[in-house]
Amino acid sequence: MVRKLREQWMKTSLRKKLWGFAVMLALVMGLSMGFNIVAMNVVVRDFNRILEDNSRCCDFQEALELEIRDFEGYIREGSQAGREACEASCARTAACLSALPYAYEQIGSERYARTWNVINSYENYSAKRDRVLSMGREEEGYISSLYDVYETQNYLQSYARRLVQATLEEGNIHYLEKLPAIYGIRRGVLAFSASGTAKLEEAYTTDQMIASLSNLFRYNLKTSDQVVMLERELKVVEDYLFIQKMRFGERVAYECRTEVDPEEVMIPAFTLQPLVENAVIHGISRKEQGGRIFLRVWQKEAYVIVSVADTGVGMAKERYEELCRNLEESRRKGKRTSKTGIGLGNIYKRVYTMYKNGHVKIYSTEQKGCVVQMWIPLERPDGTDEWLWSEGLGGGADGSDTDS
């Protein structure tokens, strides 16, 4: 059989051999392109819901922490401003609570039970909290009622953490179930390409794309920390941009400059990739010639500044002013709107929730681009310095760069 095939091959003209090789090449590229489509569909169809669920649960947890902090601040100071801040935080937490996924057929028995605990406990807690807020400090039963509220807050915090953990674990299980199928396609493409005279560059690119996708899935579904090393966030950006470069090619250019040690600085998790995604989707992709993304991290006085700039289409003055108003309104009310978007609105709210003196600044000029900056204070939750730095590092930076 082998001898006959060899004889047939020797009799085949060079032109037919070239045609055969071209057909094989087209099949390899077709399989690779088909995998790209399948992989992207996996991202959109199978993981978006889980990532959104993670975000909503974390939103509630963060809103609850802020409410507890503002409640304690008002009890301690008793000022009108403190009461208004407390009431705004309570409204934000209630909005985040109502946004939690609560459909049994979608979230399953474990998450449903965790969510039920949170909802019912918060209803009980809010009644106790409102009663204390309506009482006078000298009124009989005030102290016992106040400590009852504090105890209920501790239970609520525990329930919120368990809900977040259950949601992350479900996402991780879903990821592990999908991973064998993704790598099965990967092995098939690589094996097919290896059967030719050489491995094709397209197969290598597909292999890299799968690795990048896997890294993104793993980070999004398995990271439960509120703050992470800057180095991890930068790696996620690199994986995301590798995938986007497959789509946009040379239309997307990227430059990163870190003037701090990325292994020492801590920033909020899940912040850099959404900002870069906004720059690609809303800025550069809408420009025919494409554009450039510049990510820079540096220290200025008591802040670490994380800046994501793009040379995309930017925003008109009216749209820019509307966005700023909507972001501030969504932060106060604790509810995202379609006018702010999930990514930017969530980051804006989280920075102000997690850091007492944190800021998010946005600059934009139509047809020139957009800049989003996170100003993360170098302080601990108790107000002392160098929260985001390892011991001894913060004192060694001179903060001489004053660019904004």
XYZ file of C-alpha atoms in Angstrom:
404
model
C 0.000 0.000 0.000
C 2.768 2.392 0.988
C 4.716 1.468 -2.141
C 1.740 2.216 -4.371
C 1.213 5.581 -2.699
C 4.885 6.405 -3.158
C 4.739 5.489 -6.833
C 1.621 7.554 -7.291
C 3.321 10.507 -5.565
C 6.370 10.195 -7.855
C 4.122 10.202 -10.942
C 2.261 13.317 -9.773
C 3.306 16.491 -11.531
C 4.909 19.355 -9.638
C 1.905 21.540 -10.392
C -0.495 19.053 -8.743
C 1.843 18.711 -5.750
C 1.800 22.497 -5.312
C -1.977 22.504 -5.581
C -2.174 19.771 -2.963
C 0.045 21.707 -0.621
C -2.069 24.840 -1.179
C -5.226 22.896 -0.312
C -3.602 21.555 2.858
C -2.492 25.058 3.789
C -6.011 26.390 3.243
C -7.447 23.638 5.435
C -5.010 24.417 8.260
C -5.819 28.109 8.089
C -9.528 27.317 7.918
C -9.320 25.166 11.022
C -7.378 27.866 12.827
C -9.879 30.542 11.867
C -12.704 28.236 12.905
C -11.118 27.798 16.294
C -10.759 31.555 16.665
C -14.489 31.942 16.097
C -15.306 29.151 18.547
C -12.999 30.613 21.190
C -14.480 34.082 20.855
C -17.986 32.641 21.122
C -16.907 30.896 24.322
C -15.815 34.251 25.712
C -19.055 35.995 24.816
C -21.622 33.250 25.404
C -20.305 31.147 28.278
C -18.327 33.552 30.436
C -19.941 36.972 30.234
C -22.791 35.937 32.528
C -20.377 34.551 35.124
C -18.164 37.619 35.029
C -21.208 39.854 35.414
C -22.410 37.750 38.361
C -18.971 38.095 39.969
C -19.121 41.845 39.479
C -22.590 42.196 41.007
C -21.666 40.150 44.076
C -18.468 42.136 44.587
C -20.439 45.365 44.122
C -22.735 44.384 46.976
C -19.855 43.378 49.216
C -18.048 46.675 48.617
C -21.241 48.726 49.060
C -21.939 46.951 52.370
C -18.414 47.699 53.617
C -18.843 51.363 52.729
C -22.252 51.509 54.426
C -20.829 50.032 57.616
C -17.967 52.522 57.545
C -20.293 55.502 57.001
C -22.714 54.252 59.650
C -19.912 54.043 62.207
C -18.700 57.496 61.150
C -22.122 59.019 61.712
C -22.568 57.305 65.079
C -19.173 58.586 66.147
C -19.502 62.192 64.904
C -23.259 62.761 64.703
C -22.953 65.464 62.016
C -25.537 66.228 59.338
C -22.964 65.568 56.624
C -22.246 62.200 58.209
C -25.917 61.303 58.244
C -26.310 62.233 54.573
C -23.283 60.105 53.672
C -24.727 57.213 55.673
C -28.125 57.487 53.972
C -26.478 57.613 50.535
C -24.454 54.499 51.368
C -27.581 52.689 52.558
C -29.344 53.512 49.287
C -26.322 52.278 47.327
C -26.235 48.970 49.212
C -29.983 48.445 48.677
C -29.535 49.042 44.933
C -26.661 46.546 44.762
C -28.713 44.043 46.751
C -31.605 44.260 44.275
C -29.159 43.660 41.411
C -27.895 40.326 42.802
C -28.740 37.305 40.591
C -31.605 35.463 42.282
C -33.108 33.109 39.685
C -32.864 29.542 41.029
C -32.682 27.920 37.571
C -29.716 30.117 36.628
C -27.612 30.216 39.795
C -28.286 26.796 41.313
C -29.100 25.695 44.845
C -25.884 26.741 46.632
C -25.783 30.322 45.359
C -29.545 30.643 45.782
C -29.224 29.682 49.444
C -26.337 32.116 49.952
C -28.255 34.919 48.250
C -31.374 34.152 50.287
C -29.321 34.484 53.479
C -27.985 37.846 52.343
C -31.359 39.245 51.284
C -33.223 38.178 54.401
C -30.426 39.186 56.757
C -30.158 42.603 55.140
C -33.910 43.126 55.494
C -33.641 42.327 59.210
C -30.520 44.460 59.572
C -31.936 47.499 57.768
C -34.933 47.555 60.138
C -32.601 47.555 63.166
C -30.333 50.162 61.554
C -33.215 52.522 60.755
C -34.536 52.184 64.286
C -31.163 53.229 65.716
C -30.919 56.147 63.290
C -34.330 57.366 64.458
C -33.475 57.144 68.166
C -31.942 59.811 70.331
C -28.571 59.042 71.885
C -29.979 59.394 75.394
C -33.068 57.328 74.656
C -33.557 54.154 76.649
C -32.362 51.062 74.779
C -30.162 53.032 72.376
C -26.881 51.363 73.353
C -28.248 47.819 73.283
C -29.929 48.474 69.914
C -26.687 49.922 68.520
C -24.672 46.872 69.525
C -27.384 44.665 68.036
C -26.829 46.493 64.730
C -23.067 45.966 64.975
C -23.558 42.247 65.591
C -25.924 41.944 62.617
C -23.394 43.771 60.429
C -20.813 41.125 61.278
C -23.214 38.375 60.194
C -23.977 40.238 56.977
C -20.305 40.659 56.129
C -19.809 36.934 56.629
C -22.797 36.094 54.399
C -21.562 38.486 51.691
C -18.094 36.893 51.692
C -19.613 33.415 51.402
C -21.779 34.527 48.482
C -18.780 35.966 46.640
C -16.808 32.785 47.301
C -19.648 30.551 46.063
C -19.969 32.645 42.896
C -16.237 32.485 42.210
C -16.163 28.726 42.825
C -19.022 28.169 40.389
C -17.183 30.213 37.780
C -14.032 28.200 38.345
C -15.928 24.909 37.916
C -17.462 26.212 34.687
C -13.998 27.235 33.459
C -12.532 23.791 34.227
C -15.412 22.104 32.392
C -14.773 24.164 29.259
C -10.983 23.968 29.365
C -10.629 20.367 28.019
C -12.729 21.228 24.984
C -10.635 24.320 24.243
C -7.353 22.429 24.526
C -8.775 19.527 22.523
C -9.306 21.881 19.591
C -5.844 23.299 20.190
C -4.185 19.863 20.001
C -6.120 19.066 16.846
C -5.010 22.218 15.065
C -1.377 21.790 16.102
C -1.318 18.116 15.109
C -2.780 18.922 11.718
C -0.310 21.705 11.089
C 2.591 19.490 12.188
C 1.723 16.944 9.516
C 2.975 19.378 6.861
C 6.573 20.173 6.010
C 6.767 22.676 8.902
C 4.614 24.126 11.655
C 2.798 27.145 10.345
C 2.946 30.566 11.951
C -0.859 30.587 12.048
C -0.859 27.544 14.305
C 1.625 29.226 16.653
C -0.566 32.327 16.769
C -3.595 30.180 17.577
C -1.641 28.469 20.342
C -0.709 31.828 21.814
C -4.293 33.022 21.587
C -5.511 29.971 23.510
C -2.926 30.598 26.201
C -4.025 34.231 26.449
C -7.685 33.259 26.633
C -6.952 30.708 29.343
C -5.009 33.272 31.360
C -7.897 35.735 31.109
C -10.463 33.143 32.155
C -8.338 31.910 35.029
C -7.686 35.405 36.370
C -11.288 36.571 36.096
C -12.811 33.430 37.571
C -10.296 32.520 40.279
C -9.172 35.890 41.663
C -11.145 36.808 44.776
C -8.807 39.440 46.239
C -9.940 43.061 46.145
C -6.386 44.275 45.564
C -3.628 42.501 43.623
C -0.070 43.158 42.532
C 0.266 45.582 39.649
C 2.313 42.923 37.856
C -0.732 40.618 37.617
C -2.950 43.347 36.171
C -0.291 44.220 33.578
C -0.077 40.562 32.493
C -3.853 40.458 31.999
C -3.609 43.556 29.794
C -0.919 41.883 27.682
C -3.069 38.770 27.197
C -6.113 40.864 26.300
C -4.195 42.969 23.780
C -2.700 39.874 22.150
C -6.229 38.726 21.352
C -7.252 42.187 20.149
C -4.201 42.407 17.882
C -5.407 39.257 16.135
C -8.576 41.165 15.349
C -7.260 44.651 14.603
C -3.694 43.899 13.540
C -1.405 46.913 13.303
C -4.298 49.271 13.986
C -3.664 48.792 17.713
C -0.295 49.881 19.136
C 0.528 49.534 22.821
C 3.187 51.009 25.071
C 3.591 50.525 28.817
C 5.831 52.469 31.184
C 5.968 51.604 34.872
C 7.976 53.924 37.108
C 7.261 51.861 40.211
C 8.066 48.261 41.052
C 5.105 46.224 39.685
C 5.868 43.431 42.155
C 5.478 45.774 45.119
C 2.563 48.050 44.233
C -0.995 46.844 44.887
C -4.005 48.145 42.963
C -7.703 47.162 42.818
C -8.257 43.878 40.948
C -10.025 43.857 37.566
C -9.305 47.515 36.765
C -6.621 47.775 34.063
C -8.105 45.384 31.480
C -11.554 47.077 31.427
C -9.904 50.488 30.980
C -7.776 49.179 28.102
C -10.846 47.468 26.627
C -12.721 50.782 26.688
C -9.795 52.418 24.904
C -9.831 49.742 22.185
C -13.585 49.384 21.668
C -14.779 52.963 22.162
C -11.670 54.797 21.009
C -9.277 53.120 18.609
C -11.627 50.679 16.815
C -13.776 53.605 15.664
C -10.806 55.242 13.949
C -10.056 53.917 10.479
C -6.307 54.259 10.905
C -6.405 52.838 14.435
C -4.352 54.333 17.227
C -2.099 53.903 20.221
C -2.662 52.957 23.856
C -0.214 54.254 26.430
C -0.330 52.787 29.944
C 1.765 54.531 32.567
C 2.122 53.996 36.330
C 4.048 56.357 38.584
C 4.107 57.854 42.053
C 3.223 61.487 42.723
C 3.464 62.637 46.321
C 1.061 60.453 48.366
C -0.504 58.689 45.374
C 0.211 55.957 42.869
C -1.265 57.086 39.554
C -2.381 54.545 36.961
C -3.066 56.185 33.600
C -4.561 54.636 30.456
C -4.459 56.971 27.449
C -5.526 56.375 23.858
C -5.383 58.297 20.587
C -8.883 57.214 19.540
C -11.927 59.241 18.575
C -12.339 60.857 22.004
C -15.565 62.517 23.108
C -17.328 65.744 22.253
C -17.470 68.261 25.104
C -21.182 67.652 25.709
C -20.752 63.865 25.841
C -17.726 64.186 28.126
C -19.589 66.407 30.585
C -22.601 64.069 30.519
C -20.376 61.051 31.240
C -18.773 62.779 34.235
C -22.187 63.691 35.646
C -23.525 60.167 35.172
C -20.453 58.588 36.778
C -20.791 60.770 39.844
C -24.526 60.102 40.046
C -24.052 56.337 39.722
C -21.403 56.444 42.460
C -23.739 58.245 44.863
C -26.703 55.985 44.123
C -24.700 52.765 43.863
C -26.385 51.836 40.596
C -24.781 51.539 37.166
C -26.543 53.070 34.183
C -26.308 52.357 30.477
C -24.827 55.824 30.051
C -21.709 54.964 32.068
C -21.158 51.357 31.009
C -20.321 48.409 33.238
C -16.510 48.630 33.144
C -15.830 52.320 33.704
C -18.786 52.830 36.041
C -17.744 49.898 38.220
C -14.114 51.036 38.422
C -15.130 54.609 39.222
C -17.359 53.458 42.059
C -14.868 50.926 43.440
C -11.982 53.387 43.705
C -14.117 55.849 45.671
C -15.523 53.027 47.801
C -12.218 51.331 48.617
C -10.130 54.450 49.240
C -11.266 57.407 51.310
C -8.994 59.765 49.345
C -9.011 57.897 46.021
C -9.872 59.612 42.745
C -10.692 58.753 39.146
C -9.966 61.501 36.628
C -11.078 61.526 33.006
C -9.858 63.789 30.216
C -11.047 63.687 26.613
C -10.892 65.749 23.423
C -12.897 64.900 20.331
C -10.807 63.229 17.595
C -7.703 63.328 19.799
C -8.318 60.664 22.419
C -9.109 59.974 26.035
C -7.211 59.561 29.318
C -8.491 57.760 32.414
C -6.440 57.975 35.604
C -6.821 56.169 38.916
C -5.247 58.012 41.834
C -4.634 55.416 44.547
C -3.572 56.855 47.935
C -0.547 55.437 49.705
C -2.364 54.775 52.953
C -3.685 51.893 54.997
C -7.369 51.571 55.815
C -6.539 53.029 59.255
C -5.085 56.161 57.644
C -1.375 55.435 58.094
C 1.024 55.696 55.167
C 2.320 53.177 52.657
C -0.621 50.783 52.441
C 0.072 49.928 48.809
C 3.797 49.432 49.219
C 5.906 46.749 50.816
C 7.747 47.764 53.946
C 10.418 50.368 53.235
C 9.600 50.874 49.556
C 7.358 53.913 49.828
C 10.004 55.968 51.614
C 12.492 55.409 48.795
C 10.424 57.072 46.069
C 10.908 60.790 45.672
C 7.736 61.466 43.643
C 9.679 63.950 41.528
C 7.590 63.334 38.399
C 4.756 65.857 38.559
C 3.111 65.099 35.210
C -0.623 64.458 35.405
